[in-house]
Short mmCIF file of C-alpha atoms in Angstrom, two decimals:
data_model
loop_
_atom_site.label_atom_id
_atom_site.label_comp_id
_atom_site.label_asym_id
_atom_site.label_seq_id
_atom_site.Cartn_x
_atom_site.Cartn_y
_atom_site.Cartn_z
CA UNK A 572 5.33 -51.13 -23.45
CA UNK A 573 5.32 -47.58 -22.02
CA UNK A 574 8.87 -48.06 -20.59
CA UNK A 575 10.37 -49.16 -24.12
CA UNK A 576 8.34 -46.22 -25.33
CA UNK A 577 9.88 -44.03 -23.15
CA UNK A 578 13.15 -45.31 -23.79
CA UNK A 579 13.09 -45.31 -27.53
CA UNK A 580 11.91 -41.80 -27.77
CA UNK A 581 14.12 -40.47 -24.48
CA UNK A 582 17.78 -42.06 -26.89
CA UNK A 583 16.54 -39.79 -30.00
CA UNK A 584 15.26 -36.35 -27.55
CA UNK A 585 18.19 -36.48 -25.49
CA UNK A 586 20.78 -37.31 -28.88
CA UNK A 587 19.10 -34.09 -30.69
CA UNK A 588 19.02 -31.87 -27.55
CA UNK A 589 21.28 -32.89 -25.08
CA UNK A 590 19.98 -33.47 -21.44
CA UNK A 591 19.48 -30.01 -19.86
CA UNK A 592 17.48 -28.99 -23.53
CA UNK A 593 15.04 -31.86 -23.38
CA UNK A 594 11.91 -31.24 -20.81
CA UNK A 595 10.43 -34.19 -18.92
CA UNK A 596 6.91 -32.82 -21.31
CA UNK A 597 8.48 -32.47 -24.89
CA UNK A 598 10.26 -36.41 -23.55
CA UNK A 599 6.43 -37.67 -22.71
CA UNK A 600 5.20 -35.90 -25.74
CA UNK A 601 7.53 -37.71 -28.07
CA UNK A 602 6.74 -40.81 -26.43
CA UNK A 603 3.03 -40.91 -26.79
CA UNK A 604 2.57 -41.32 -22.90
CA UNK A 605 1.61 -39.73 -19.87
CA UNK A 606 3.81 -37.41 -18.10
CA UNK A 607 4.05 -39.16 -15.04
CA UNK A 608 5.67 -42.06 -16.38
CA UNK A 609 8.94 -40.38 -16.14
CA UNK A 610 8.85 -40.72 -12.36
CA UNK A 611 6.89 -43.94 -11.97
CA UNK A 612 8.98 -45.96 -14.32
CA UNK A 613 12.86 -43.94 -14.12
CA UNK A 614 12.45 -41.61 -10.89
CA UNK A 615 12.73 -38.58 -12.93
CA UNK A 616 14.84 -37.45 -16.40
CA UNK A 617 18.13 -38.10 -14.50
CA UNK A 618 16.99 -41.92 -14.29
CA UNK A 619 15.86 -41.75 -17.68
CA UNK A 620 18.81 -40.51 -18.88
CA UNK A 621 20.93 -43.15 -17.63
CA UNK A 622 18.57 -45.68 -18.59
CA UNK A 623 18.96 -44.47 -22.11
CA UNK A 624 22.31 -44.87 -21.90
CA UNK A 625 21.93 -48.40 -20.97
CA UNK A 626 19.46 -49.26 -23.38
CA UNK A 627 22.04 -47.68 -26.36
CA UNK A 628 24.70 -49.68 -24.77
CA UNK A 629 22.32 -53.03 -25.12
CA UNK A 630 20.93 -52.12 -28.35
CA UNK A 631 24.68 -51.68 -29.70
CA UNK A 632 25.59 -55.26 -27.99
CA UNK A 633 23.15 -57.23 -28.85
CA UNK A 634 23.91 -56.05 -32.46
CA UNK A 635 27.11 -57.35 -32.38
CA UNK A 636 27.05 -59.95 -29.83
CA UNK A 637 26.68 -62.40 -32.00
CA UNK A 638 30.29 -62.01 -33.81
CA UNK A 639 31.85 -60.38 -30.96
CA UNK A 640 30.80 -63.44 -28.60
CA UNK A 641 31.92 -66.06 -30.74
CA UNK A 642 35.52 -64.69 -31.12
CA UNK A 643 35.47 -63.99 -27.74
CA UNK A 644 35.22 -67.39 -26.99
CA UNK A 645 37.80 -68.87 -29.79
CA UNK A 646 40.05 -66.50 -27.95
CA UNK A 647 39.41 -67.94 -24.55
CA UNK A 648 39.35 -71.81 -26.14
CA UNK A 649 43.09 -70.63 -27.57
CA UNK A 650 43.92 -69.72 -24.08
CA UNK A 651 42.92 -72.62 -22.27
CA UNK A 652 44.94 -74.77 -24.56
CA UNK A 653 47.70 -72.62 -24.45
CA UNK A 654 47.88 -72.68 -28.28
CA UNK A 655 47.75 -69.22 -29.02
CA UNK A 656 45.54 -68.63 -32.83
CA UNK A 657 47.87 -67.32 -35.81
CA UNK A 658 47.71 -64.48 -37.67
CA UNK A 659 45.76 -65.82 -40.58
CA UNK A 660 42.53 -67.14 -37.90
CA UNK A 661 42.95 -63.72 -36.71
CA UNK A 662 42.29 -61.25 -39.56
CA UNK A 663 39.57 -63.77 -40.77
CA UNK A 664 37.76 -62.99 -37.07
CA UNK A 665 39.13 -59.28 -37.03
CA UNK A 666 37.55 -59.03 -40.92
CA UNK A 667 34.07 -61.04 -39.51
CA UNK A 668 34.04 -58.14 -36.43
CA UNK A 669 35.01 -54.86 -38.34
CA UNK A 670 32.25 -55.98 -41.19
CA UNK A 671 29.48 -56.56 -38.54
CA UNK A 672 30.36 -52.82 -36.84
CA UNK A 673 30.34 -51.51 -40.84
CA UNK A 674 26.48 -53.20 -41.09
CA UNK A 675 25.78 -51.51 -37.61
CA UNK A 676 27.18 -48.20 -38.52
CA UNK A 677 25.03 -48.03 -42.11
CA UNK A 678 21.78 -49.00 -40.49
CA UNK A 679 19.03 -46.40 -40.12
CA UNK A 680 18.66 -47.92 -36.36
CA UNK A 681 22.33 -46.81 -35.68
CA UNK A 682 21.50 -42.81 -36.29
CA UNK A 683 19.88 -42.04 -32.82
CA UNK A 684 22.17 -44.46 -31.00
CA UNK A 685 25.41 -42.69 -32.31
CA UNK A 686 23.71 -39.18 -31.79
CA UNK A 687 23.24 -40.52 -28.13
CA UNK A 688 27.14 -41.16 -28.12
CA UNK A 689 28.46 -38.39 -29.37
CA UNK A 690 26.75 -36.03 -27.34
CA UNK A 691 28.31 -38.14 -24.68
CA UNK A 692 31.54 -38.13 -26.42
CA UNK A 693 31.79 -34.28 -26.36
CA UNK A 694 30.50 -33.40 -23.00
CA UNK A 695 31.04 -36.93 -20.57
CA UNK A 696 28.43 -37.79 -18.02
CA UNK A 697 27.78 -40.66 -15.65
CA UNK A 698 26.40 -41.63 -18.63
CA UNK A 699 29.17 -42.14 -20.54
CA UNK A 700 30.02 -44.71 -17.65
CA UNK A 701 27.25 -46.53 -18.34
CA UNK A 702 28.05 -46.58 -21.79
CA UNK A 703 31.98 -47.52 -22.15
CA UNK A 704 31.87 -50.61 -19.68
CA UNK A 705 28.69 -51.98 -21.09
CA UNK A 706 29.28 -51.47 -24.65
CA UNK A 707 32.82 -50.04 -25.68
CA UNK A 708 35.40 -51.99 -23.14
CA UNK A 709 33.95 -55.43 -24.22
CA UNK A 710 34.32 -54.35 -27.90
CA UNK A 711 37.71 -52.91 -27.52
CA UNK A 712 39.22 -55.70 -25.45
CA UNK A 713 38.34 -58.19 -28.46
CA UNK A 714 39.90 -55.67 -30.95
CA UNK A 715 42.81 -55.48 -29.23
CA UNK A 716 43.41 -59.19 -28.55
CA UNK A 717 42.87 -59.89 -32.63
CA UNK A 718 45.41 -56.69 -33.31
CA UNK A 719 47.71 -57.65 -30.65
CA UNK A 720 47.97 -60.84 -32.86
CA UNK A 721 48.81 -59.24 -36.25
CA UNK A 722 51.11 -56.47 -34.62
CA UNK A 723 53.06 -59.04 -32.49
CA UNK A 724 52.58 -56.65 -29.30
CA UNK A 725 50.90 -57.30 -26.00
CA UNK A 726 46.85 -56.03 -26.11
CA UNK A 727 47.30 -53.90 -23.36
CA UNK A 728 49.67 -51.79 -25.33
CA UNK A 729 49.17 -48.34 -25.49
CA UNK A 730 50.05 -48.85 -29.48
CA UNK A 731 47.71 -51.81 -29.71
CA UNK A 732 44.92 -49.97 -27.95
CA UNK A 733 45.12 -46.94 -29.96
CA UNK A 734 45.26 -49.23 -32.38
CA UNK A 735 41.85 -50.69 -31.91
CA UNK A 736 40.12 -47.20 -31.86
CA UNK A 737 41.17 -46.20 -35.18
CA UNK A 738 40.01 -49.57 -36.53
CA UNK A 739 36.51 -48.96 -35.27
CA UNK A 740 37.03 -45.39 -36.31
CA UNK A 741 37.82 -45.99 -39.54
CA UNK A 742 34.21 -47.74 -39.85
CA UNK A 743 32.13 -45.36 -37.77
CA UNK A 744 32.97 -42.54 -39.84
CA UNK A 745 29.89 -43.84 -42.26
CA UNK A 746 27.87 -42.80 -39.17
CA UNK A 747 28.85 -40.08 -37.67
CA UNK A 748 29.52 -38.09 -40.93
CA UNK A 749 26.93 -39.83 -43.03
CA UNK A 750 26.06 -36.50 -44.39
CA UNK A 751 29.19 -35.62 -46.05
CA UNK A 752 29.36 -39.29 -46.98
CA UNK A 753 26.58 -39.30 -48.32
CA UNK A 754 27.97 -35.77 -50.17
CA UNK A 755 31.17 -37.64 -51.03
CA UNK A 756 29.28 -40.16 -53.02
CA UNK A 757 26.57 -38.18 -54.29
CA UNK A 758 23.83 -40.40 -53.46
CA UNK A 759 21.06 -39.81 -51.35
CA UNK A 760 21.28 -42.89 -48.71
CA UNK A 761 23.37 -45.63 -48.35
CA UNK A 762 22.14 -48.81 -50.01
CA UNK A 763 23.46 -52.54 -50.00
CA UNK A 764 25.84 -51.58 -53.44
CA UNK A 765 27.84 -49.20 -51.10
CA UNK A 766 26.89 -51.00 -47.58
CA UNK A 767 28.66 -53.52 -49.80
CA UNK A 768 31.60 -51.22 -51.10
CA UNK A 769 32.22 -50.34 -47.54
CA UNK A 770 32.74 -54.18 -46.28
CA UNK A 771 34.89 -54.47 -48.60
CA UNK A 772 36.65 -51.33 -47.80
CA UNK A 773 37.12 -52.88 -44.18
CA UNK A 774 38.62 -55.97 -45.03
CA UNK A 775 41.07 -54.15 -47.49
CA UNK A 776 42.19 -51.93 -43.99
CA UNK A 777 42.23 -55.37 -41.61
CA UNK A 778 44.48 -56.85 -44.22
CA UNK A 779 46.88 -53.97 -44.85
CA UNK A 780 47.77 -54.54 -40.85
CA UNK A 781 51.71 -56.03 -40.25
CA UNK A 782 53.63 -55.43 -37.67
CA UNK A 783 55.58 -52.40 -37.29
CA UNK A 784 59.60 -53.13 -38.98
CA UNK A 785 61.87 -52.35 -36.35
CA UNK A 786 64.74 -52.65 -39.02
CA UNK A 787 64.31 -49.13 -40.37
#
């Protein structure tokens, strides 16, 4: 219990003030707990640092595990039978995956995680390590492997890959600049009318995806 504790509240100090501006006592503090938990349970706030990292990465896959796992393994089923899927099977999964990352990205439980990241983003640590092999490669390499499909190019493309962030982009930006979404819209939170809207919205972007005419 103290060590989730910690945890929780070390993801939301360390997204708001970045490692060096968040003490080991204003990290206890937040967490309710004594100070020397920090040592006894992390080794110190570099341990806890990197433990947050970890626990974002989790919380963020085990969000979308569900989805992500199950076309994961269609993919490898397609493999093994060396019947590759078309490119209807494959916006139906890509549509199922980008919709789950849109309910991620509108949750209230998202806003710590992705201030986490983008500290992260801006100034890369070990963390950030910790972070893209855990929770972004495994995400990206499914992306890529539905888009590779639709764009008739190999998923280790730099086009495909690119590709893939921009996708996941397009659906993070509800997140990351939820205020001036929020603005946008003129409303003051995101409900299930425009959590809705915004499904929608990514399976209107998955299905405007063709392949690139190399007649022109």
């Amino acid at each position: 219990m103290t060590r989730e504790k910690l945890l929780a509240a070390a993801v939301d100090t360390f997204g708001q003030r970045g490692f060096d501006g968040a003490s080991t006592r204003q990290l206890a503090e937040a967490a309710g707990v004594n100070l020397q938990a920090i040592p006894y349970y992390f080794g110190g706030k570099e341990g806890l640092y990197r433990a947050a990292a970890d626990y974002v990465a989790n919380a963020i896959s085990n969000y979308v595990s569900s989805t992500r796992d199950r076309v994961r393994t269609r993919l490898l089923e397609a493999q093994a039978r060396g019947i590759a899927i078309d490119a209807s099977e494959a916006r139906g999964l890509l549509t199922e995956l980008l919709q789950t990352m849109v309910e991620l990205f509108t949750s209230r439980q998202s806003e710590p995680w992705a201030r986490f990241i983008l500290r992260e983003q801006a100034a890369p640590t070990d963390a950030f390590d910790i972070l893209f092999s855990h929770m972004m490669r495994p995400l990206f390499d499914v992306f890529a492997q539905l888009l590779a499909v639709l764009l008739g190019e190999a998923p280790t493309s730099e086009h495909v890959r690119l590709r893939s962030m921009a996708l996941v982009g397009s659906v993070m930006v509800f997140r990351v600049a939820h205020a001036a979404v929020l603005a946008v819209l003129d409303k003051p939170e995101l409900g299930p009318h425009e959590t809705g809207a915004i499904r929608s919205l990514a399976a209107e972007l998955v299905a405007s995806i063709r392949p690139e005419d190399t007649t022109k």
